[in-house]
mmCIF file of C-alpha atoms in Angstrom:
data_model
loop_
_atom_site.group_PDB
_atom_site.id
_atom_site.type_symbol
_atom_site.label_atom_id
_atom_site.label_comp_id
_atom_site.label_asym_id
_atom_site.label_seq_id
_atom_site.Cartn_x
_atom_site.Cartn_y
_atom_site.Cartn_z
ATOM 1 C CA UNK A 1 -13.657 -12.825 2.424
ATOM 2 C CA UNK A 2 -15.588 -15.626 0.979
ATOM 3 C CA UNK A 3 -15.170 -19.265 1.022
ATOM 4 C CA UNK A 4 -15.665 -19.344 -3.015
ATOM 5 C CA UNK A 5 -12.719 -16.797 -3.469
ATOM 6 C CA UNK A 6 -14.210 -13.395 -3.952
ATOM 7 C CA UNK A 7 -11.968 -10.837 -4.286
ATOM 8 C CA UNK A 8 -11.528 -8.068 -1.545
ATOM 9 C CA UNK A 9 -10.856 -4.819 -3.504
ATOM 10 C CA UNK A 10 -8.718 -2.398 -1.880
ATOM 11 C CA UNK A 11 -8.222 -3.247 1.679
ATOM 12 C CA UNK A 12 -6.927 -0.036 3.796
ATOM 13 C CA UNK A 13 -5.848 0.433 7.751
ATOM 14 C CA UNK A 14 -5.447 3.578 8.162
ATOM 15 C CA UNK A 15 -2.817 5.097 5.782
ATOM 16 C CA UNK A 16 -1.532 1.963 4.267
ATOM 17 C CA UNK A 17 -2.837 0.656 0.819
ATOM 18 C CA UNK A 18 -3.139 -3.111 1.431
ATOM 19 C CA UNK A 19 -3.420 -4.390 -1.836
ATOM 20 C CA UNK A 20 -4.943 -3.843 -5.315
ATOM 21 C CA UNK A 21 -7.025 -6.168 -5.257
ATOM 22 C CA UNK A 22 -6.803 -9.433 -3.240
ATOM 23 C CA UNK A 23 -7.556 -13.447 -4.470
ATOM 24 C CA UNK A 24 -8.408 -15.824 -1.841
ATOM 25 C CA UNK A 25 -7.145 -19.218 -2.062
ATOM 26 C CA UNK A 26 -9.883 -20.845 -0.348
ATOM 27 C CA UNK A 27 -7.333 -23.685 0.623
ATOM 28 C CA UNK A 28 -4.736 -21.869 1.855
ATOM 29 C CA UNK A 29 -5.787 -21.372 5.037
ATOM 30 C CA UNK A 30 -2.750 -19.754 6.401
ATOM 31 C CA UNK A 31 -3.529 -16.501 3.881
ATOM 32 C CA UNK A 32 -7.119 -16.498 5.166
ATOM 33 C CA UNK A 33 -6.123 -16.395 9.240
ATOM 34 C CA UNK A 34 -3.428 -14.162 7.980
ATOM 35 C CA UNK A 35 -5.996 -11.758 6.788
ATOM 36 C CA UNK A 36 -8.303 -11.960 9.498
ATOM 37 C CA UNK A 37 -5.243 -11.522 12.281
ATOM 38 C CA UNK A 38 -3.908 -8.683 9.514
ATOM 39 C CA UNK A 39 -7.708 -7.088 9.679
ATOM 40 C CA UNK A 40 -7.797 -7.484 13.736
ATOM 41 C CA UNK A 41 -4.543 -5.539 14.329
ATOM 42 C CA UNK A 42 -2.990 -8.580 15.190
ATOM 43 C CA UNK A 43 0.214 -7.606 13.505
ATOM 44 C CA UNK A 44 2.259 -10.551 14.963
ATOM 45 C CA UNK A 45 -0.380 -13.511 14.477
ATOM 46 C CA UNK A 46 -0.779 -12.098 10.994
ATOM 47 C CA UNK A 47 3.190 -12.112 10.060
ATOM 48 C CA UNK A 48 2.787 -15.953 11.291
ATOM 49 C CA UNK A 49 0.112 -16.649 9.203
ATOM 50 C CA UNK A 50 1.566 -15.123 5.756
ATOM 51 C CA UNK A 51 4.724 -16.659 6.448
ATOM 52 C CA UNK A 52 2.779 -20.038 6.350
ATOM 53 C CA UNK A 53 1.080 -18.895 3.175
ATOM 54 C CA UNK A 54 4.126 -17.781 0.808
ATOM 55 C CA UNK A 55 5.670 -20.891 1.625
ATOM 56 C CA UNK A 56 2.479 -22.018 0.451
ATOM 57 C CA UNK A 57 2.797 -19.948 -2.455
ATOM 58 C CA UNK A 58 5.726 -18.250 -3.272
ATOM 59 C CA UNK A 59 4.201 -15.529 -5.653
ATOM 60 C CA UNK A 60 0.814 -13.978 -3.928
ATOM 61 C CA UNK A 61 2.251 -10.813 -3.958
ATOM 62 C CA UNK A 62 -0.832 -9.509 -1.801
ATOM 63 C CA UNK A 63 0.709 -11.790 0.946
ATOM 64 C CA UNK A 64 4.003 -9.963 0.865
ATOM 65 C CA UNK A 65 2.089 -6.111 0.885
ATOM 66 C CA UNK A 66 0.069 -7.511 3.957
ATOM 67 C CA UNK A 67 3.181 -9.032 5.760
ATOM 68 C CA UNK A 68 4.952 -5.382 4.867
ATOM 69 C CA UNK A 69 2.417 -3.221 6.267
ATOM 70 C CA UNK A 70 2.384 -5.696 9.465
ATOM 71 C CA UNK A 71 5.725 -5.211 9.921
ATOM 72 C CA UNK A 72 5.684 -1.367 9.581
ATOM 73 C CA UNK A 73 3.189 -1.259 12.404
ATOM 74 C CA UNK A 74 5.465 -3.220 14.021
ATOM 75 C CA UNK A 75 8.335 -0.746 13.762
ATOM 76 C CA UNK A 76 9.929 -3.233 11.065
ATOM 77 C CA UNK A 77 10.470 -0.789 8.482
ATOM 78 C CA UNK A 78 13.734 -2.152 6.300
ATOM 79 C CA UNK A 79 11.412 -5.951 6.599
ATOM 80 C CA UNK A 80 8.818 -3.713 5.346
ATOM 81 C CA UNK A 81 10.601 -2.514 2.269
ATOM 82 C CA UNK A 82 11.918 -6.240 1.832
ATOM 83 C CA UNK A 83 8.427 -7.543 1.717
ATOM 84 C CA UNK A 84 7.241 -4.802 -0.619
ATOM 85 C CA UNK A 85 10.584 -5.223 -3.303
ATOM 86 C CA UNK A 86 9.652 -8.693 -3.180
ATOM 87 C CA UNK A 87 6.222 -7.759 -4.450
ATOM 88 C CA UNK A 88 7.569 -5.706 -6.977
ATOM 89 C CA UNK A 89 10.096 -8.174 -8.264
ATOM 90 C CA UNK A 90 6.782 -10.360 -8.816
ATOM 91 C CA UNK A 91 4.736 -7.396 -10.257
ATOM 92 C CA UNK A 92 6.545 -4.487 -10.906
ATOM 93 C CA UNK A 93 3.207 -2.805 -12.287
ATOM 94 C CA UNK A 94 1.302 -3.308 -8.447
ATOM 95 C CA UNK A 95 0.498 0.628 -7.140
ATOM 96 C CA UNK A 96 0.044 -1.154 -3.184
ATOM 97 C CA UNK A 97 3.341 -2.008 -3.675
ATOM 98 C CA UNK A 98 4.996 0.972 -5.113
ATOM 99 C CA UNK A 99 2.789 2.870 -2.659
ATOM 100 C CA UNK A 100 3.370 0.923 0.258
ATOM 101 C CA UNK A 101 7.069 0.763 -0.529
ATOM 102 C CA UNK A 102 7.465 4.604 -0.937
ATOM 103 C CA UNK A 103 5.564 5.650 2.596
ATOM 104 C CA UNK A 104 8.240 2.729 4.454
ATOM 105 C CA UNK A 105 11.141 4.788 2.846
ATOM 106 C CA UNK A 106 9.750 7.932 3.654
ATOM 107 C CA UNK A 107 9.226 7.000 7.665
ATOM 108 C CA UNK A 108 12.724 6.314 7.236
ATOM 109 C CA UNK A 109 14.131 9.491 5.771
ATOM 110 C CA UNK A 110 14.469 8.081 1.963
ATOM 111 C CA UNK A 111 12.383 10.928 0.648
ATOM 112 C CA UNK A 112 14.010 10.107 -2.243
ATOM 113 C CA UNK A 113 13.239 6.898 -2.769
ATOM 114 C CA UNK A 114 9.820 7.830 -1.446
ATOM 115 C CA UNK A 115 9.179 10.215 -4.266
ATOM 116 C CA UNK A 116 10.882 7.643 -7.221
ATOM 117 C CA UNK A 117 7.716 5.174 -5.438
ATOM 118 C CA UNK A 118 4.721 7.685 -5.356
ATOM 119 C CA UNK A 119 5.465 8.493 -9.162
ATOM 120 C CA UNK A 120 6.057 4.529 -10.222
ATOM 121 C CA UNK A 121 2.200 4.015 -8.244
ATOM 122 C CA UNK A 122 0.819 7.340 -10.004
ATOM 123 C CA UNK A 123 1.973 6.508 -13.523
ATOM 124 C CA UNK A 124 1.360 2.695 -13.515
ATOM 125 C CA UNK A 125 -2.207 3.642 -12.322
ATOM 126 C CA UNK A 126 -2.614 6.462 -14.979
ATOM 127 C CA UNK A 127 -2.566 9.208 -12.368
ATOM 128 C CA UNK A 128 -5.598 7.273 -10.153
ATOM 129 C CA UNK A 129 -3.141 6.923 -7.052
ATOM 130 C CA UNK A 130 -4.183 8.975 -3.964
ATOM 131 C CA UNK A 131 -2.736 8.016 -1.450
ATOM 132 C CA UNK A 132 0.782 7.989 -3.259
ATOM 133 C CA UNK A 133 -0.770 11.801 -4.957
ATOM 134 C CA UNK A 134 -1.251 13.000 -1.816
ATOM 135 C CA UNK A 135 1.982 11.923 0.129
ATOM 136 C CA UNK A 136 4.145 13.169 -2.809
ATOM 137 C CA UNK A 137 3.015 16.487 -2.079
ATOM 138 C CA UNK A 138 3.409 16.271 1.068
ATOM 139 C CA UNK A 139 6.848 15.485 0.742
ATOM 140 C CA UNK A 140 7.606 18.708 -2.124
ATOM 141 C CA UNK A 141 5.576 20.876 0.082
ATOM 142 C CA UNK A 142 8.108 20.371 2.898
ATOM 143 C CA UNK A 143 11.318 20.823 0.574
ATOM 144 C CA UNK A 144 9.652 23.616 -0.616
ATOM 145 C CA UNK A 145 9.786 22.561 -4.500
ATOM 146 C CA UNK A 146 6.705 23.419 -6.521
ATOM 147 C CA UNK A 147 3.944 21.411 -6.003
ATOM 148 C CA UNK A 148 0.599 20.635 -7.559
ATOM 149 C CA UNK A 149 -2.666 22.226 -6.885
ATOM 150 C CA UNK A 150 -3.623 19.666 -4.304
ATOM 151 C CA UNK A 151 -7.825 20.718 -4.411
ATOM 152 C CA UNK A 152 -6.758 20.094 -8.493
ATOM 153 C CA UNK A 153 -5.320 16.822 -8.277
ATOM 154 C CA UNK A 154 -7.653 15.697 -6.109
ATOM 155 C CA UNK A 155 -10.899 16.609 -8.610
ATOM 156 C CA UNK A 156 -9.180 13.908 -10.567
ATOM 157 C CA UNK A 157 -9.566 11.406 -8.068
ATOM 158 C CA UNK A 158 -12.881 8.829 -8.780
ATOM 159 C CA UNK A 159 -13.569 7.752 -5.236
ATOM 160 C CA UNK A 160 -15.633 10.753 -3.267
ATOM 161 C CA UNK A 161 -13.159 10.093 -0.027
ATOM 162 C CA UNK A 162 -10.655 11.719 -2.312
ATOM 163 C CA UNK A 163 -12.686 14.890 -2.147
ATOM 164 C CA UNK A 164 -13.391 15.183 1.247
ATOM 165 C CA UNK A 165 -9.389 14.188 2.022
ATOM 166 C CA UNK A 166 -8.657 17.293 -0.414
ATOM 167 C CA UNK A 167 -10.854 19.601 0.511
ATOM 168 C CA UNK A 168 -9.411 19.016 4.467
ATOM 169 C CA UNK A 169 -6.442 18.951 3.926
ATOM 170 C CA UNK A 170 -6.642 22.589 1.726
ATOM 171 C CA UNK A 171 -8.760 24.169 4.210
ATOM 172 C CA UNK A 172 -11.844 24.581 1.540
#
């Protein structure tokens, strides 16, 4: 995070897309300590924060993917889904979203929903979506409909992680 507004390109904790790409508002503070409580694990401090900020500034849809995944570590998984609709509503083309959106309804049983999410993040991003790629599969693999070549769809990724996640997670 800069003070000139540089974005911050693809933000992850763990298994949670943050955003596509963030833009800092150098004056609004409130999105800036929201990010740095968000990027501390301070999951609480950080909802605070982005509250602040999307009064602020209704449409940052980053805000609302950060306050989402906050919440979900926080066990706030319908919030979660809120924050991430609302996101949507404002950009119905953002992959975090869709992403982020589809792993809170499949923690809470929606695999459904889940799957309708993964494919909206794979197809607005021309097929470059891992993370939703990869729990998608996950998700047929368990009903036991057909499923991909995982090591295949994973070649397609650009970022090397992709690879090394794929060849893991297919035993090569």
């Amino acid at each position: 995070v800069t003070k000139d507004g540089a974005q911050v390109m693809a933000m992850t904790l763990d298994d949670w897309t943050v955003a596509d790409n963030v833009k800092i508002n150098p004056g609004n503070y409130a999105q800036v300590a929201g990010m740095e409580k968000f990027l501390a694990g301070n999951f609480s401090g950080a909802i605070a924060d982005l509250d602040r900020s999307l009064a602020l500034d209704p449409r940052q849809i980053s805000n609302y993917i950060m306050r989402g995944v906050a919440k979900s570590f926080l066990g706030r998984d319908a919030d979660a889904e809120a924050d991430f609709s609302q996101a949507l509503a404002y950009d119905p083309k953002s992959a975090a979203a869709h992403t982020n959106r589809g792993a809170s309804r499949q923690l809470s049983g929606n695999t459904t929903g889940a799957l309708e999410d993964y494919d909206a993040a794979i197809e607005v991003t021309y097929g470059q979506a891992p993370r939703a790629s990869l729990y998608r599969y996950f998700i047929l693999r368990r009903r036991g409909e057909a499923v991909p070549d995982l090591a295949a769809e994973v070649a397609k990724w650009d970022k090397g992680w992709g690879k090394t996640l794929g060849l893991f997670v297919t035993g090569q």
